[in-house]
Amino acid sequence: MNESVPVLLSTTSVYPEPTAVGFELAADLGYDGVELMIFTDRVSQDPAAAASLAKHYGVKIGAVHAPCLLVTQRVWSADPWTRLRRSVQAADYLGSPTVVIHPPFSWQREYASKFSSVLDGLHARYPGVTIAVENMFPLKLGKRKLVPYRPHWDPTRHGYDSYTLDLSHCAAAGADALAMADRMGKGLRHIHLCDGNAPGTDAHLVPGRGSQPCAELLGRLGASGWNGSITVEVSTRKSGNRTRRSADLAESLKFARDALTSQMPA
């Protein structure tokens, strides 16, 4: 195993169970930590409560996902700048090196126009926190495609210092994940490990159950000495019970660790 690359569990991977279950399963299954998704769950919105869970379960919070989903547009504040700033402050408080953020929505014109400068300002104030902009995907409306992000769903079109690569989003966009990783280059700091198939569908499958080059990507990164981090961000809503959910998450962890060493010389 590549010891330098932590494999985290997103707390959203246990949904509809609450945030605390993410910490519990991460500890039980041997993950290197969690990615705290700031969600509608009140515990996820309280850094002190998250710190208590981390201490109780002996689990590090290796990343914080800012509340930028449609369902979290009023978590903490209706102002996207406030949500971003509070996410970085939470990461700094929790000792988390990475914040995951989506590109601005297309209707957030003022936020979008100043997004890069705000990122630069936050990085200057919190140099220990990397703010990694995540690739998204267009939405299909009949035969039309709507890009609900500004300037684009592909953050490499604009260019940022740091990126998160989400493989399910690549599937939904019909994008080549390996080519996107190449475009991100040294700015690729974080991976959302998940799988997918059909363009237009953001399925967040267990890695290996879709068509994305999950193993090849991780194998390349492991062989290159990459020192970023990986979060398993899969949907287990259809697992049905804790036993099956745990099995899916254990399978995902094994996949990640096996893939990281798959291209290393014997």
PDB file of C-alpha atoms in Angstrom:
ATOM      1  CA  MET A   1       0.000   0.000   0.000  1.00  0.00           C
ATOM      2  CA  ASN A   2       1.166   3.539  -0.724  1.00  0.00           C
ATOM      3  CA  GLU A   3       1.363   4.812   2.851  1.00  0.00           C
ATOM      4  CA  SER A   4       1.589   8.448   1.742  1.00  0.00           C
ATOM      5  CA  VAL A   5      -1.921   8.496   0.244  1.00  0.00           C
ATOM      6  CA  PRO A   6      -4.719   8.459   2.846  1.00  0.00           C
ATOM      7  CA  VAL A   7      -8.013   6.851   1.848  1.00  0.00           C
ATOM      8  CA  LEU A   8     -10.911   8.684   3.485  1.00  0.00           C
ATOM      9  CA  LEU A   9     -14.613   7.901   3.739  1.00  0.00           C
ATOM     10  CA  SER A  10     -17.074  10.627   2.833  1.00  0.00           C
ATOM     11  CA  THR A  11     -19.691  10.988   5.532  1.00  0.00           C
ATOM     12  CA  THR A  12     -22.246  11.295   2.734  1.00  0.00           C
ATOM     13  CA  SER A  13     -21.458   7.690   1.738  1.00  0.00           C
ATOM     14  CA  VAL A  14     -23.555   6.441   4.660  1.00  0.00           C
ATOM     15  CA  TYR A  15     -26.645   8.526   3.740  1.00  0.00           C
ATOM     16  CA  PRO A  16     -29.482   8.268   4.762  1.00  0.00           C
ATOM     17  CA  GLU A  17     -27.773   7.398   8.045  1.00  0.00           C
ATOM     18  CA  PRO A  18     -26.402  10.432   9.911  1.00  0.00           C
ATOM     19  CA  THR A  19     -22.927  11.926   9.906  1.00  0.00           C
ATOM     20  CA  ALA A  20     -21.883  10.121  13.088  1.00  0.00           C
ATOM     21  CA  VAL A  21     -22.281   6.762  11.324  1.00  0.00           C
ATOM     22  CA  GLY A  22     -19.665   7.865   8.792  1.00  0.00           C
ATOM     23  CA  PHE A  23     -17.136   8.238  11.603  1.00  0.00           C
ATOM     24  CA  GLU A  24     -18.190   4.929  13.145  1.00  0.00           C
ATOM     25  CA  LEU A  25     -17.854   2.939   9.918  1.00  0.00           C
ATOM     26  CA  ALA A  26     -14.595   4.644   8.962  1.00  0.00           C
ATOM     27  CA  ALA A  27     -13.138   3.479  12.277  1.00  0.00           C
ATOM     28  CA  ASP A  28     -14.622  -0.015  12.075  1.00  0.00           C
ATOM     29  CA  LEU A  29     -13.466  -0.625   8.487  1.00  0.00           C
ATOM     30  CA  GLY A  30      -9.963   0.815   8.838  1.00  0.00           C
ATOM     31  CA  TYR A  31     -10.211   3.956   6.718  1.00  0.00           C
ATOM     32  CA  ASP A  32      -7.495   6.578   7.230  1.00  0.00           C
ATOM     33  CA  GLY A  33     -10.091   9.201   8.113  1.00  0.00           C
ATOM     34  CA  VAL A  34     -13.246  10.884   6.856  1.00  0.00           C
ATOM     35  CA  GLU A  35     -14.209  13.657   4.507  1.00  0.00           C
ATOM     36  CA  LEU A  36     -16.780  15.702   6.385  1.00  0.00           C
ATOM     37  CA  MET A  37     -19.628  16.673   4.082  1.00  0.00           C
ATOM     38  CA  ILE A  38     -21.267  19.834   5.410  1.00  0.00           C
ATOM     39  CA  PHE A  39     -24.859  18.725   4.901  1.00  0.00           C
ATOM     40  CA  THR A  40     -28.379  19.191   6.258  1.00  0.00           C
ATOM     41  CA  ASP A  41     -27.435  17.043   9.271  1.00  0.00           C
ATOM     42  CA  ARG A  42     -26.867  19.566  12.096  1.00  0.00           C
ATOM     43  CA  VAL A  43     -23.887  17.639  13.473  1.00  0.00           C
ATOM     44  CA  SER A  44     -22.039  18.085  10.164  1.00  0.00           C
ATOM     45  CA  GLN A  45     -22.536  21.862  10.434  1.00  0.00           C
ATOM     46  CA  ASP A  46     -20.918  22.107  13.876  1.00  0.00           C
ATOM     47  CA  PRO A  47     -17.094  21.870  13.791  1.00  0.00           C
ATOM     48  CA  ALA A  48     -16.942  21.308  17.553  1.00  0.00           C
ATOM     49  CA  ALA A  49     -19.370  18.375  17.286  1.00  0.00           C
ATOM     50  CA  ALA A  50     -17.346  16.951  14.384  1.00  0.00           C
ATOM     51  CA  ALA A  51     -14.153  17.276  16.424  1.00  0.00           C
ATOM     52  CA  SER A  52     -15.825  15.377  19.270  1.00  0.00           C
ATOM     53  CA  LEU A  53     -16.800  12.562  16.902  1.00  0.00           C
ATOM     54  CA  ALA A  54     -13.255  12.430  15.528  1.00  0.00           C
ATOM     55  CA  LYS A  55     -11.854  12.121  19.055  1.00  0.00           C
ATOM     56  CA  HIS A  56     -14.448   9.561  20.144  1.00  0.00           C
ATOM     57  CA  TYR A  57     -13.840   7.234  17.182  1.00  0.00           C
ATOM     58  CA  GLY A  58     -10.127   7.989  16.773  1.00  0.00           C
ATOM     59  CA  VAL A  59     -10.689   9.108  13.188  1.00  0.00           C
ATOM     60  CA  LYS A  60      -9.009  12.058  11.490  1.00  0.00           C
ATOM     61  CA  ILE A  61     -11.014  14.528   9.412  1.00  0.00           C
ATOM     62  CA  GLY A  62      -8.818  14.588   6.320  1.00  0.00           C
ATOM     63  CA  ALA A  63     -11.042  16.828   4.177  1.00  0.00           C
ATOM     64  CA  VAL A  64     -14.067  19.108   4.439  1.00  0.00           C
ATOM     65  CA  HIS A  65     -16.637  19.348   1.633  1.00  0.00           C
ATOM     66  CA  ALA A  66     -18.172  22.827   1.509  1.00  0.00           C
ATOM     67  CA  PRO A  67     -22.006  23.096   1.446  1.00  0.00           C
ATOM     68  CA  CYS A  68     -22.412  23.838  -2.256  1.00  0.00           C
ATOM     69  CA  LEU A  69     -25.083  21.308  -3.256  1.00  0.00           C
ATOM     70  CA  LEU A  70     -28.534  22.562  -4.183  1.00  0.00           C
ATOM     71  CA  VAL A  71     -29.917  21.119  -0.927  1.00  0.00           C
ATOM     72  CA  THR A  72     -27.313  22.973   1.174  1.00  0.00           C
ATOM     73  CA  GLN A  73     -27.676  26.453  -0.325  1.00  0.00           C
ATOM     74  CA  ARG A  74     -28.900  27.832   3.011  1.00  0.00           C
ATOM     75  CA  VAL A  75     -26.629  25.882   5.347  1.00  0.00           C
ATOM     76  CA  TRP A  76     -24.776  28.431   7.511  1.00  0.00           C
ATOM     77  CA  SER A  77     -25.840  31.264   5.162  1.00  0.00           C
ATOM     78  CA  ALA A  78     -27.534  31.988   1.848  1.00  0.00           C
ATOM     79  CA  ASP A  79     -24.333  33.810   0.873  1.00  0.00           C
ATOM     80  CA  PRO A  80     -21.929  31.475  -1.022  1.00  0.00           C
ATOM     81  CA  TRP A  81     -18.881  33.505   0.081  1.00  0.00           C
ATOM     82  CA  THR A  82     -19.837  32.966   3.717  1.00  0.00           C
ATOM     83  CA  ARG A  83     -20.296  29.227   3.172  1.00  0.00           C
ATOM     84  CA  LEU A  84     -16.901  28.960   1.499  1.00  0.00           C
ATOM     85  CA  ARG A  85     -15.156  31.029   4.168  1.00  0.00           C
ATOM     86  CA  ARG A  86     -16.731  29.047   6.998  1.00  0.00           C
ATOM     87  CA  SER A  87     -15.722  25.781   5.306  1.00  0.00           C
ATOM     88  CA  VAL A  88     -12.081  26.882   5.193  1.00  0.00           C
ATOM     89  CA  GLN A  89     -12.273  28.075   8.796  1.00  0.00           C
ATOM     90  CA  ALA A  90     -13.774  24.705   9.809  1.00  0.00           C
ATOM     91  CA  ALA A  91     -10.957  22.848   8.036  1.00  0.00           C
ATOM     92  CA  ASP A  92      -8.381  25.031   9.760  1.00  0.00           C
ATOM     93  CA  TYR A  93     -10.018  24.399  13.151  1.00  0.00           C
ATOM     94  CA  LEU A  94     -10.239  20.639  12.525  1.00  0.00           C
ATOM     95  CA  GLY A  95      -6.701  20.324  11.171  1.00  0.00           C
ATOM     96  CA  SER A  96      -8.006  19.194   7.776  1.00  0.00           C
ATOM     97  CA  PRO A  97      -5.648  19.921   4.880  1.00  0.00           C
ATOM     98  CA  THR A  98      -8.267  19.998   2.104  1.00  0.00           C
ATOM     99  CA  VAL A  99     -11.542  21.770   1.330  1.00  0.00           C
ATOM    100  CA  VAL A 100     -13.583  20.550  -1.637  1.00  0.00           C
ATOM    101  CA  ILE A 101     -15.582  23.240  -3.439  1.00  0.00           C
ATOM    102  CA  HIS A 102     -17.750  23.187  -6.585  1.00  0.00           C
ATOM    103  CA  PRO A 103     -17.509  25.851  -9.295  1.00  0.00           C
ATOM    104  CA  PRO A 104     -20.091  28.626  -8.818  1.00  0.00           C
ATOM    105  CA  PHE A 105     -23.601  28.078 -10.154  1.00  0.00           C
ATOM    106  CA  SER A 106     -24.396  30.045 -13.294  1.00  0.00           C
ATOM    107  CA  TRP A 107     -26.877  32.272 -11.451  1.00  0.00           C
ATOM    108  CA  GLN A 108     -24.260  33.260  -8.841  1.00  0.00           C
ATOM    109  CA  ARG A 109     -22.863  35.973 -11.106  1.00  0.00           C
ATOM    110  CA  GLU A 110     -21.129  38.161  -8.544  1.00  0.00           C
ATOM    111  CA  TYR A 111     -19.713  35.174  -6.671  1.00  0.00           C
ATOM    112  CA  ALA A 112     -18.460  33.692  -9.948  1.00  0.00           C
ATOM    113  CA  SER A 113     -16.825  36.945 -11.042  1.00  0.00           C
ATOM    114  CA  LYS A 114     -14.749  37.082  -7.847  1.00  0.00           C
ATOM    115  CA  PHE A 115     -14.349  33.351  -7.200  1.00  0.00           C
ATOM    116  CA  SER A 116     -10.666  33.099  -8.112  1.00  0.00           C
ATOM    117  CA  SER A 117      -9.669  36.171  -6.130  1.00  0.00           C
ATOM    118  CA  VAL A 118     -11.627  34.923  -3.100  1.00  0.00           C
ATOM    119  CA  LEU A 119      -9.818  31.574  -3.326  1.00  0.00           C
ATOM    120  CA  ASP A 120      -6.481  33.377  -3.455  1.00  0.00           C
ATOM    121  CA  GLY A 121      -7.388  35.494  -0.445  1.00  0.00           C
ATOM    122  CA  LEU A 122      -8.477  32.491   1.623  1.00  0.00           C
ATOM    123  CA  HIS A 123      -5.328  30.590   0.707  1.00  0.00           C
ATOM    124  CA  ALA A 124      -3.193  33.528   1.810  1.00  0.00           C
ATOM    125  CA  ARG A 125      -5.032  33.697   5.140  1.00  0.00           C
ATOM    126  CA  TYR A 126      -5.126  29.902   5.700  1.00  0.00           C
ATOM    127  CA  PRO A 127      -1.984  28.586   3.966  1.00  0.00           C
ATOM    128  CA  GLY A 128      -2.342  25.155   5.560  1.00  0.00           C
ATOM    129  CA  VAL A 129      -5.632  24.488   3.752  1.00  0.00           C
ATOM    130  CA  THR A 130      -5.808  23.513   0.074  1.00  0.00           C
ATOM    131  CA  ILE A 131      -9.048  24.555  -1.648  1.00  0.00           C
ATOM    132  CA  ALA A 132      -9.564  22.000  -4.427  1.00  0.00           C
ATOM    133  CA  VAL A 133     -12.163  22.872  -7.101  1.00  0.00           C
ATOM    134  CA  GLU A 134     -14.172  19.838  -8.231  1.00  0.00           C
ATOM    135  CA  ASN A 135     -15.182  18.873 -11.762  1.00  0.00           C
ATOM    136  CA  MET A 136     -18.943  18.746 -12.284  1.00  0.00           C
ATOM    137  CA  PHE A 137     -21.154  17.852 -15.289  1.00  0.00           C
ATOM    138  CA  PRO A 138     -23.803  19.340 -17.594  1.00  0.00           C
ATOM    139  CA  LEU A 139     -27.488  18.562 -17.139  1.00  0.00           C
ATOM    140  CA  LYS A 140     -29.559  16.987 -19.898  1.00  0.00           C
ATOM    141  CA  LEU A 141     -32.886  18.630 -20.766  1.00  0.00           C
ATOM    142  CA  GLY A 142     -34.295  16.481 -23.520  1.00  0.00           C
ATOM    143  CA  LYS A 143     -31.795  16.773 -26.388  1.00  0.00           C
ATOM    144  CA  ARG A 144     -30.223  19.898 -24.916  1.00  0.00           C
ATOM    145  CA  LYS A 145     -27.405  20.184 -22.427  1.00  0.00           C
ATOM    146  CA  LEU A 146     -27.498  22.853 -19.753  1.00  0.00           C
ATOM    147  CA  VAL A 147     -24.277  23.952 -18.075  1.00  0.00           C
ATOM    148  CA  PRO A 148     -25.368  25.162 -14.619  1.00  0.00           C
ATOM    149  CA  TYR A 149     -21.869  26.277 -13.624  1.00  0.00           C
ATOM    150  CA  ARG A 150     -19.865  29.402 -14.345  1.00  0.00           C
ATOM    151  CA  PRO A 151     -17.587  29.554 -16.226  1.00  0.00           C
ATOM    152  CA  HIS A 152     -17.860  25.785 -16.917  1.00  0.00           C
ATOM    153  CA  TRP A 153     -18.467  22.379 -15.317  1.00  0.00           C
ATOM    154  CA  ASP A 154     -14.850  21.488 -16.160  1.00  0.00           C
ATOM    155  CA  PRO A 155     -12.681  23.626 -13.858  1.00  0.00           C
ATOM    156  CA  THR A 156      -9.605  23.131 -16.058  1.00  0.00           C
ATOM    157  CA  ARG A 157     -11.294  25.353 -18.672  1.00  0.00           C
ATOM    158  CA  HIS A 158     -10.695  28.274 -16.300  1.00  0.00           C
ATOM    159  CA  GLY A 159      -7.680  27.076 -14.384  1.00  0.00           C
ATOM    160  CA  TYR A 160      -7.184  26.884 -10.613  1.00  0.00           C
ATOM    161  CA  ASP A 161      -4.262  26.080  -8.353  1.00  0.00           C
ATOM    162  CA  SER A 162      -5.844  22.900  -6.929  1.00  0.00           C
ATOM    163  CA  TYR A 163      -8.443  20.393  -8.091  1.00  0.00           C
ATOM    164  CA  THR A 164     -10.648  17.514  -6.934  1.00  0.00           C
ATOM    165  CA  LEU A 165     -11.307  14.864  -9.600  1.00  0.00           C
ATOM    166  CA  ASP A 166     -14.654  13.066  -9.229  1.00  0.00           C
ATOM    167  CA  LEU A 167     -14.932   9.952 -11.408  1.00  0.00           C
ATOM    168  CA  SER A 168     -18.733   9.697 -11.216  1.00  0.00           C
ATOM    169  CA  HIS A 169     -18.936  13.276 -12.473  1.00  0.00           C
ATOM    170  CA  CYS A 170     -16.639  12.326 -15.361  1.00  0.00           C
ATOM    171  CA  ALA A 171     -19.066   9.517 -16.237  1.00  0.00           C
ATOM    172  CA  ALA A 172     -22.052  11.882 -16.055  1.00  0.00           C
ATOM    173  CA  ALA A 173     -20.281  14.378 -18.337  1.00  0.00           C
ATOM    174  CA  GLY A 174     -18.994  11.754 -20.761  1.00  0.00           C
ATOM    175  CA  ALA A 175     -15.504  13.069 -19.994  1.00  0.00           C
ATOM    176  CA  ASP A 176     -12.220  11.160 -20.161  1.00  0.00           C
ATOM    177  CA  ALA A 177     -11.084  10.950 -16.526  1.00  0.00           C
ATOM    178  CA  LEU A 178      -7.462  10.169 -17.398  1.00  0.00           C
ATOM    179  CA  ALA A 179      -7.258  13.111 -19.798  1.00  0.00           C
ATOM    180  CA  MET A 180      -8.804  15.380 -17.182  1.00  0.00           C
ATOM    181  CA  ALA A 181      -6.282  14.207 -14.604  1.00  0.00           C
ATOM    182  CA  ASP A 182      -3.526  15.050 -17.082  1.00  0.00           C
ATOM    183  CA  ARG A 183      -4.957  18.541 -17.573  1.00  0.00           C
ATOM    184  CA  MET A 184      -5.130  19.047 -13.826  1.00  0.00           C
ATOM    185  CA  GLY A 185      -1.475  18.067 -13.629  1.00  0.00           C
ATOM    186  CA  LYS A 186       0.282  18.959 -10.385  1.00  0.00           C
ATOM    187  CA  GLY A 187      -2.882  20.783  -9.286  1.00  0.00           C
ATOM    188  CA  LEU A 188      -4.661  17.428  -8.778  1.00  0.00           C
ATOM    189  CA  ARG A 189      -4.721  17.181  -4.997  1.00  0.00           C
ATOM    190  CA  HIS A 190      -7.799  15.120  -4.202  1.00  0.00           C
ATOM    191  CA  ILE A 191      -9.819  12.262  -5.718  1.00  0.00           C
ATOM    192  CA  HIS A 192     -13.461  11.389  -5.201  1.00  0.00           C
ATOM    193  CA  LEU A 193     -13.317   7.658  -5.831  1.00  0.00           C
ATOM    194  CA  CYS A 194     -16.569   6.335  -7.269  1.00  0.00           C
ATOM    195  CA  ASP A 195     -17.740   4.843 -10.541  1.00  0.00           C
ATOM    196  CA  GLY A 196     -20.384   5.440 -13.185  1.00  0.00           C
ATOM    197  CA  ASN A 197     -21.650   4.460 -16.622  1.00  0.00           C
ATOM    198  CA  ALA A 198     -24.116   6.412 -18.710  1.00  0.00           C
ATOM    199  CA  PRO A 199     -23.440  10.038 -19.643  1.00  0.00           C
ATOM    200  CA  GLY A 200     -25.923  12.229 -17.803  1.00  0.00           C
ATOM    201  CA  THR A 201     -26.193   9.928 -14.774  1.00  0.00           C
ATOM    202  CA  ASP A 202     -24.269  10.764 -11.599  1.00  0.00           C
ATOM    203  CA  ALA A 203     -24.509   7.341  -9.939  1.00  0.00           C
ATOM    204  CA  HIS A 204     -21.561   7.300  -7.489  1.00  0.00           C
ATOM    205  CA  LEU A 205     -21.196   3.537  -7.822  1.00  0.00           C
ATOM    206  CA  VAL A 206     -18.780   1.418  -5.830  1.00  0.00           C
ATOM    207  CA  PRO A 207     -15.471   1.538  -7.770  1.00  0.00           C
ATOM    208  CA  GLY A 208     -15.168  -1.361 -10.202  1.00  0.00           C
ATOM    209  CA  ARG A 209     -18.923  -1.546 -10.823  1.00  0.00           C
ATOM    210  CA  GLY A 210     -18.974   0.973 -13.656  1.00  0.00           C
ATOM    211  CA  SER A 211     -16.953   1.883 -16.739  1.00  0.00           C
ATOM    212  CA  GLN A 212     -14.596   4.508 -15.323  1.00  0.00           C
ATOM    213  CA  PRO A 213     -10.814   3.893 -15.252  1.00  0.00           C
ATOM    214  CA  CYS A 214     -10.706   3.962 -11.449  1.00  0.00           C
ATOM    215  CA  ALA A 215      -7.973   1.341 -11.029  1.00  0.00           C
ATOM    216  CA  GLU A 216      -5.842   2.740 -13.852  1.00  0.00           C
ATOM    217  CA  LEU A 217      -6.001   6.271 -12.485  1.00  0.00           C
ATOM    218  CA  LEU A 218      -5.089   5.236  -8.943  1.00  0.00           C
ATOM    219  CA  GLY A 219      -2.383   2.918 -10.236  1.00  0.00           C
ATOM    220  CA  ARG A 220      -0.776   5.751 -12.191  1.00  0.00           C
ATOM    221  CA  LEU A 221      -0.939   8.077  -9.216  1.00  0.00           C
ATOM    222  CA  GLY A 222       0.496   5.484  -6.846  1.00  0.00           C
ATOM    223  CA  ALA A 223       3.359   4.680  -9.210  1.00  0.00           C
ATOM    224  CA  SER A 224       4.180   8.373  -9.678  1.00  0.00           C
ATOM    225  CA  GLY A 225       4.578   9.028  -5.944  1.00  0.00           C
ATOM    226  CA  TRP A 226       1.522  11.305  -5.878  1.00  0.00           C
ATOM    227  CA  ASN A 227       0.939  12.653  -2.368  1.00  0.00           C
ATOM    228  CA  GLY A 228      -2.660  13.837  -2.495  1.00  0.00           C
ATOM    229  CA  SER A 229      -5.663  12.188  -0.831  1.00  0.00           C
ATOM    230  CA  ILE A 230      -8.552   9.955  -1.874  1.00  0.00           C
ATOM    231  CA  THR A 231     -12.115   9.949  -0.608  1.00  0.00           C
ATOM    232  CA  VAL A 232     -14.512   7.083  -1.228  1.00  0.00           C
ATOM    233  CA  GLU A 233     -17.707   8.927  -2.133  1.00  0.00           C
ATOM    234  CA  VAL A 234     -20.218   6.271  -3.133  1.00  0.00           C
ATOM    235  CA  SER A 235     -23.971   6.039  -2.822  1.00  0.00           C
ATOM    236  CA  THR A 236     -25.171   3.303  -0.467  1.00  0.00           C
ATOM    237  CA  ARG A 237     -28.787   4.464  -0.304  1.00  0.00           C
ATOM    238  CA  LYS A 238     -29.931   1.232  -1.965  1.00  0.00           C
ATOM    239  CA  SER A 239     -27.829  -1.012   0.261  1.00  0.00           C
ATOM    240  CA  GLY A 240     -30.871  -1.560   2.439  1.00  0.00           C
ATOM    241  CA  ASN A 241     -29.155  -2.260   5.743  1.00  0.00           C
ATOM    242  CA  ARG A 242     -25.989  -1.619   7.742  1.00  0.00           C
ATOM    243  CA  THR A 243     -24.430  -4.989   6.891  1.00  0.00           C
ATOM    244  CA  ARG A 244     -24.636  -4.449   3.136  1.00  0.00           C
ATOM    245  CA  ARG A 245     -23.588  -0.794   3.475  1.00  0.00           C
ATOM    246  CA  SER A 246     -20.505  -1.830   5.440  1.00  0.00           C
ATOM    247  CA  ALA A 247     -19.682  -4.487   2.838  1.00  0.00           C
ATOM    248  CA  ASP A 248     -19.883  -1.933   0.004  1.00  0.00           C
ATOM    249  CA  LEU A 249     -17.629   0.483   1.877  1.00  0.00           C
ATOM    250  CA  ALA A 250     -15.141  -2.259   2.782  1.00  0.00           C
ATOM    251  CA  GLU A 251     -15.031  -3.300  -0.883  1.00  0.00           C
ATOM    252  CA  SER A 252     -14.386   0.313  -1.896  1.00  0.00           C
ATOM    253  CA  LEU A 253     -11.529   0.677   0.588  1.00  0.00           C
ATOM    254  CA  LYS A 254      -9.873  -2.540  -0.597  1.00  0.00           C
ATOM    255  CA  PHE A 255     -10.251  -1.423  -4.212  1.00  0.00           C
ATOM    256  CA  ALA A 256      -8.512   1.884  -3.470  1.00  0.00           C
ATOM    257  CA  ARG A 257      -5.580   0.357  -1.622  1.00  0.00           C
ATOM    258  CA  ASP A 258      -5.096  -2.424  -4.151  1.00  0.00           C
ATOM    259  CA  ALA A 259      -5.264  -0.001  -7.099  1.00  0.00           C
ATOM    260  CA  LEU A 260      -2.712   2.380  -5.582  1.00  0.00           C
ATOM    261  CA  THR A 261      -0.082  -0.369  -5.687  1.00  0.00           C
ATOM    262  CA  SER A 262      -1.185  -2.069  -8.916  1.00  0.00           C
ATOM    263  CA  GLN A 263       1.419  -0.412 -11.149  1.00  0.00           C
ATOM    264  CA  MET A 264       4.304  -0.377  -8.706  1.00  0.00           C
ATOM    265  CA  PRO A 265       7.341  -2.526  -9.556  1.00  0.00           C
ATOM    266  CA  ALA A 266       7.595  -5.781  -7.651  1.00  0.00           C
TER     267      ALA A 266
END
